[in-house]
Amino acid sequence: LSTPNPQGLGARLQGENWQGIRDDHISLRSPAQWQAALGEEGFERLSEGTTLFNGVPVLGRFPISLPFQVVQAAAGWFPWRWGESYMAVARSSG
């Protein structure tokens, strides 16, 4: 799963102006809430983390964003909670 992270740096800095607040994002949850929901539904988390800082206005603009985009493309996600999106790979335990 991949979902906007309402606890990420971009969300914290921009508040109500954060780009993750949209009508088509029907369930904005923190990474901890997603982890709990996955566990309650019987899923085992295989890998998880957050992305980089493309939601921070200054860091998300080209050409400043280019190094972040390269690192993101090469590494995927990272074991911190401040990124723009929470991402997880999970499998059903049942």
mmCIF file of N, CA and C in Angstrom, residues 15-84:
data_model
loop_
_atom_site.group_PDB
_atom_site.id
_atom_site.type_symbol
_atom_site.label_atom_id
_atom_site.label_comp_id
_atom_site.label_asym_id
_atom_site.label_seq_id
_atom_site.Cartn_x
_atom_site.Cartn_y
_atom_site.Cartn_z
ATOM 1 N N GLY A 15 0.107 22.208 7.086
ATOM 2 C CA GLY A 15 -1.211 22.168 7.713
ATOM 3 C C GLY A 15 -2.322 21.913 6.710
ATOM 4 N N GLU A 16 -3.336 22.739 6.712
ATOM 5 C CA GLU A 16 -4.496 22.569 5.831
ATOM 6 C C GLU A 16 -4.161 22.748 4.355
ATOM 7 N N ASN A 17 -3.017 23.315 4.032
ATOM 8 C CA ASN A 17 -2.608 23.512 2.641
ATOM 9 C C ASN A 17 -1.824 22.336 2.078
ATOM 10 N N TRP A 18 -1.631 21.296 2.884
ATOM 11 C CA TRP A 18 -0.859 20.136 2.460
ATOM 12 C C TRP A 18 -1.540 19.449 1.285
ATOM 13 N N GLN A 19 -0.759 19.061 0.294
ATOM 14 C CA GLN A 19 -1.297 18.448 -0.927
ATOM 15 C C GLN A 19 -1.925 17.077 -0.694
ATOM 16 N N GLY A 20 -1.672 16.441 0.434
ATOM 17 C CA GLY A 20 -2.265 15.141 0.729
ATOM 18 C C GLY A 20 -3.733 15.215 1.094
ATOM 19 N N ILE A 21 -4.221 16.399 1.412
ATOM 20 C CA ILE A 21 -5.637 16.564 1.748
ATOM 21 C C ILE A 21 -6.402 16.796 0.445
ATOM 22 N N ARG A 22 -7.026 15.700 -0.030
ATOM 23 C CA ARG A 22 -7.779 15.740 -1.283
ATOM 24 C C ARG A 22 -9.000 14.846 -1.143
ATOM 25 N N ASP A 23 -10.007 15.104 -1.955
ATOM 26 C CA ASP A 23 -11.240 14.314 -1.914
ATOM 27 C C ASP A 23 -11.017 12.841 -2.226
ATOM 28 N N ASP A 24 -10.030 12.533 -3.084
ATOM 29 C CA ASP A 24 -9.822 11.137 -3.454
ATOM 30 C C ASP A 24 -8.935 10.385 -2.457
ATOM 31 N N HIS A 25 -8.460 11.049 -1.440
ATOM 32 C CA HIS A 25 -7.750 10.383 -0.342
ATOM 33 C C HIS A 25 -8.762 10.165 0.780
ATOM 34 N N ILE A 26 -9.425 9.028 0.735
ATOM 35 C CA ILE A 26 -10.574 8.819 1.610
ATOM 36 C C ILE A 26 -10.226 8.355 3.014
ATOM 37 N N SER A 27 -8.988 7.941 3.222
ATOM 38 C CA SER A 27 -8.628 7.421 4.537
ATOM 39 C C SER A 27 -7.202 7.828 4.895
ATOM 40 N N LEU A 28 -7.048 9.053 5.342
ATOM 41 C CA LEU A 28 -5.721 9.514 5.769
ATOM 42 C C LEU A 28 -5.469 9.017 7.184
ATOM 43 N N ARG A 29 -4.473 8.159 7.320
ATOM 44 C CA ARG A 29 -4.110 7.605 8.616
ATOM 45 C C ARG A 29 -2.609 7.737 8.804
ATOM 46 N N SER A 30 -2.205 7.771 10.047
ATOM 47 C CA SER A 30 -0.776 7.794 10.361
ATOM 48 C C SER A 30 -0.193 6.413 10.076
ATOM 49 N N PRO A 31 1.130 6.307 9.915
ATOM 50 C CA PRO A 31 1.734 4.987 9.756
ATOM 51 C C PRO A 31 1.359 4.030 10.899
ATOM 52 N N ALA A 32 1.320 4.517 12.127
ATOM 53 C CA ALA A 32 0.960 3.657 13.261
ATOM 54 C C ALA A 32 -0.469 3.127 13.112
ATOM 55 N N GLN A 33 -1.384 3.946 12.617
ATOM 56 C CA GLN A 33 -2.764 3.502 12.416
ATOM 57 C C GLN A 33 -2.846 2.451 11.309
ATOM 58 N N TRP A 34 -2.068 2.633 10.227
ATOM 59 C CA TRP A 34 -2.039 1.633 9.163
ATOM 60 C C TRP A 34 -1.436 0.332 9.671
ATOM 61 N N GLN A 35 -0.382 0.417 10.461
ATOM 62 C CA GLN A 35 0.240 -0.786 11.017
ATOM 63 C C GLN A 35 -0.761 -1.558 11.869
ATOM 64 N N ALA A 36 -1.484 -0.838 12.704
ATOM 65 C CA ALA A 36 -2.499 -1.481 13.551
ATOM 66 C C ALA A 36 -3.599 -2.116 12.706
ATOM 67 N N ALA A 37 -4.070 -1.403 11.684
ATOM 68 C CA ALA A 37 -5.138 -1.921 10.831
ATOM 69 C C ALA A 37 -4.685 -3.174 10.089
ATOM 70 N N LEU A 38 -3.472 -3.160 9.581
ATOM 71 C CA LEU A 38 -2.960 -4.344 8.887
ATOM 72 C C LEU A 38 -2.897 -5.538 9.832
ATOM 73 N N GLY A 39 -2.400 -5.299 11.043
ATOM 74 C CA GLY A 39 -2.322 -6.369 12.038
ATOM 75 C C GLY A 39 -3.687 -6.904 12.416
ATOM 76 N N GLU A 40 -4.653 -6.009 12.610
ATOM 77 C CA GLU A 40 -6.009 -6.426 12.983
ATOM 78 C C GLU A 40 -6.665 -7.265 11.895
ATOM 79 N N GLU A 41 -6.304 -7.004 10.637
ATOM 80 C CA GLU A 41 -6.893 -7.744 9.519
ATOM 81 C C GLU A 41 -6.087 -8.984 9.150
ATOM 82 N N GLY A 42 -5.062 -9.292 9.956
ATOM 83 C CA GLY A 42 -4.310 -10.520 9.752
ATOM 84 C C GLY A 42 -3.199 -10.435 8.726
ATOM 85 N N PHE A 43 -2.685 -9.237 8.479
ATOM 86 C CA PHE A 43 -1.585 -9.082 7.539
ATOM 87 C C PHE A 43 -0.252 -8.991 8.275
ATOM 88 N N GLU A 44 0.751 -9.595 7.689
ATOM 89 C CA GLU A 44 2.120 -9.518 8.188
ATOM 90 C C GLU A 44 2.857 -8.482 7.348
ATOM 91 N N ARG A 45 3.433 -7.479 7.989
ATOM 92 C CA ARG A 45 4.187 -6.450 7.275
ATOM 93 C C ARG A 45 5.568 -6.993 6.929
ATOM 94 N N LEU A 46 5.886 -7.014 5.651
ATOM 95 C CA LEU A 46 7.171 -7.521 5.187
ATOM 96 C C LEU A 46 8.208 -6.422 5.066
ATOM 97 N N SER A 47 7.766 -5.257 4.668
ATOM 98 C CA SER A 47 8.657 -4.110 4.493
ATOM 99 C C SER A 47 7.806 -2.853 4.571
ATOM 100 N N GLU A 48 8.360 -1.805 5.157
ATOM 101 C CA GLU A 48 7.598 -0.561 5.260
ATOM 102 C C GLU A 48 8.528 0.608 5.517
ATOM 103 N N GLY A 49 8.018 1.791 5.288
ATOM 104 C CA GLY A 49 8.772 3.007 5.535
ATOM 105 C C GLY A 49 8.051 4.185 4.917
ATOM 106 N N THR A 50 8.740 5.312 4.860
ATOM 107 C CA THR A 50 8.162 6.480 4.203
ATOM 108 C C THR A 50 9.114 6.966 3.117
ATOM 109 N N THR A 51 8.568 7.796 2.257
ATOM 110 C CA THR A 51 9.346 8.344 1.149
ATOM 111 C C THR A 51 10.134 9.552 1.627
ATOM 112 N N LEU A 52 10.650 10.301 0.683
ATOM 113 C CA LEU A 52 11.419 11.494 1.033
ATOM 114 C C LEU A 52 10.497 12.696 1.217
ATOM 115 N N PHE A 53 10.997 13.876 0.925
ATOM 116 C CA PHE A 53 10.333 15.121 1.319
ATOM 117 C C PHE A 53 9.751 15.905 0.154
ATOM 118 N N ASN A 54 9.188 15.221 -0.853
ATOM 119 C CA ASN A 54 8.637 15.938 -1.994
ATOM 120 C C ASN A 54 7.432 16.792 -1.637
ATOM 121 N N GLY A 55 6.853 16.622 -0.468
ATOM 122 C CA GLY A 55 5.723 17.439 -0.045
ATOM 123 C C GLY A 55 6.123 18.747 0.599
ATOM 124 N N VAL A 56 7.400 18.936 0.873
ATOM 125 C CA VAL A 56 7.889 20.192 1.428
ATOM 126 C C VAL A 56 8.107 21.142 0.252
ATOM 127 N N PRO A 57 7.418 22.277 0.224
ATOM 128 C CA PRO A 57 7.439 23.136 -0.962
ATOM 129 C C PRO A 57 8.826 23.421 -1.538
ATOM 130 N N VAL A 58 9.768 23.809 -0.740
ATOM 131 C CA VAL A 58 11.096 24.155 -1.264
ATOM 132 C C VAL A 58 11.812 22.914 -1.786
ATOM 133 N N LEU A 59 11.731 21.815 -1.064
ATOM 134 C CA LEU A 59 12.449 20.603 -1.441
ATOM 135 C C LEU A 59 11.781 19.846 -2.583
ATOM 136 N N GLY A 60 10.500 20.082 -2.815
ATOM 137 C CA GLY A 60 9.771 19.366 -3.849
ATOM 138 C C GLY A 60 9.815 20.010 -5.216
ATOM 139 N N ARG A 61 10.509 21.136 -5.354
ATOM 140 C CA ARG A 61 10.558 21.849 -6.629
ATOM 141 C C ARG A 61 11.857 21.533 -7.381
ATOM 142 N N PHE A 62 11.717 21.338 -8.684
ATOM 143 C CA PHE A 62 12.869 21.125 -9.542
ATOM 144 C C PHE A 62 13.651 22.435 -9.649
ATOM 145 N N PRO A 63 14.934 22.463 -9.640
ATOM 146 C CA PRO A 63 15.909 21.384 -9.681
ATOM 147 C C PRO A 63 16.343 20.887 -8.291
ATOM 148 N N ILE A 64 15.875 21.555 -7.232
ATOM 149 C CA ILE A 64 16.267 21.135 -5.880
ATOM 150 C C ILE A 64 15.816 19.700 -5.606
ATOM 151 N N SER A 65 14.684 19.303 -6.173
ATOM 152 C CA SER A 65 14.129 17.974 -5.907
ATOM 153 C C SER A 65 14.875 16.850 -6.619
ATOM 154 N N LEU A 66 15.685 17.173 -7.616
ATOM 155 C CA LEU A 66 16.322 16.137 -8.427
ATOM 156 C C LEU A 66 17.151 15.131 -7.611
ATOM 157 N N PRO A 67 18.037 15.577 -6.717
ATOM 158 C CA PRO A 67 18.780 14.580 -5.933
ATOM 159 C C PRO A 67 17.866 13.682 -5.091
ATOM 160 N N PHE A 68 16.802 14.249 -4.530
ATOM 161 C CA PHE A 68 15.855 13.463 -3.748
ATOM 162 C C PHE A 68 15.150 12.435 -4.628
ATOM 163 N N GLN A 69 14.794 12.829 -5.847
ATOM 164 C CA GLN A 69 14.122 11.915 -6.770
ATOM 165 C C GLN A 69 15.029 10.755 -7.157
ATOM 166 N N VAL A 70 16.303 11.026 -7.366
ATOM 167 C CA VAL A 70 17.261 9.974 -7.716
ATOM 168 C C VAL A 70 17.412 8.985 -6.556
ATOM 169 N N VAL A 71 17.578 9.507 -5.345
ATOM 170 C CA VAL A 71 17.704 8.638 -4.168
ATOM 171 C C VAL A 71 16.440 7.829 -3.976
ATOM 172 N N GLN A 72 15.287 8.462 -4.131
ATOM 173 C CA GLN A 72 14.006 7.765 -3.972
ATOM 174 C C GLN A 72 13.870 6.643 -4.989
ATOM 175 N N ALA A 73 14.215 6.907 -6.231
ATOM 176 C CA ALA A 73 14.109 5.887 -7.280
ATOM 177 C C ALA A 73 15.037 4.704 -7.000
ATOM 178 N N ALA A 74 16.204 4.980 -6.461
ATOM 179 C CA ALA A 74 17.182 3.915 -6.203
ATOM 180 C C ALA A 74 16.861 3.123 -4.938
ATOM 181 N N ALA A 75 16.388 3.798 -3.907
ATOM 182 C CA ALA A 75 16.251 3.155 -2.592
ATOM 183 C C ALA A 75 14.825 2.743 -2.238
ATOM 184 N N GLY A 76 13.825 3.352 -2.850
ATOM 185 C CA GLY A 76 12.437 3.037 -2.480
ATOM 186 C C GLY A 76 11.990 3.870 -1.304
ATOM 187 N N TRP A 77 11.856 3.250 -0.138
ATOM 188 C CA TRP A 77 11.425 3.984 1.040
ATOM 189 C C TRP A 77 12.427 3.816 2.155
ATOM 190 N N PHE A 78 12.225 4.552 3.225
ATOM 191 C CA PHE A 78 13.220 4.680 4.278
ATOM 192 C C PHE A 78 12.596 4.439 5.650
ATOM 193 N N PRO A 79 13.396 3.995 6.617
ATOM 194 C CA PRO A 79 12.864 3.675 7.948
ATOM 195 C C PRO A 79 12.714 4.893 8.851
ATOM 196 N N TRP A 80 12.051 5.920 8.370
ATOM 197 C CA TRP A 80 11.757 7.074 9.199
ATOM 198 C C TRP A 80 10.297 7.439 9.023
ATOM 199 N N ARG A 81 9.800 8.318 9.866
ATOM 200 C CA ARG A 81 8.365 8.638 9.833
ATOM 201 C C ARG A 81 8.049 9.995 9.224
ATOM 202 N N TRP A 82 9.041 10.698 8.722
ATOM 203 C CA TRP A 82 8.838 12.079 8.276
ATOM 204 C C TRP A 82 8.553 12.227 6.790
ATOM 205 N N GLY A 83 8.550 11.155 6.035
ATOM 206 C CA GLY A 83 8.363 11.236 4.591
ATOM 207 C C GLY A 83 6.946 11.583 4.168
ATOM 208 N N GLU A 84 6.803 11.907 2.907
ATOM 209 C CA GLU A 84 5.530 12.354 2.347
ATOM 210 C C GLU A 84 4.486 11.238 2.285
#
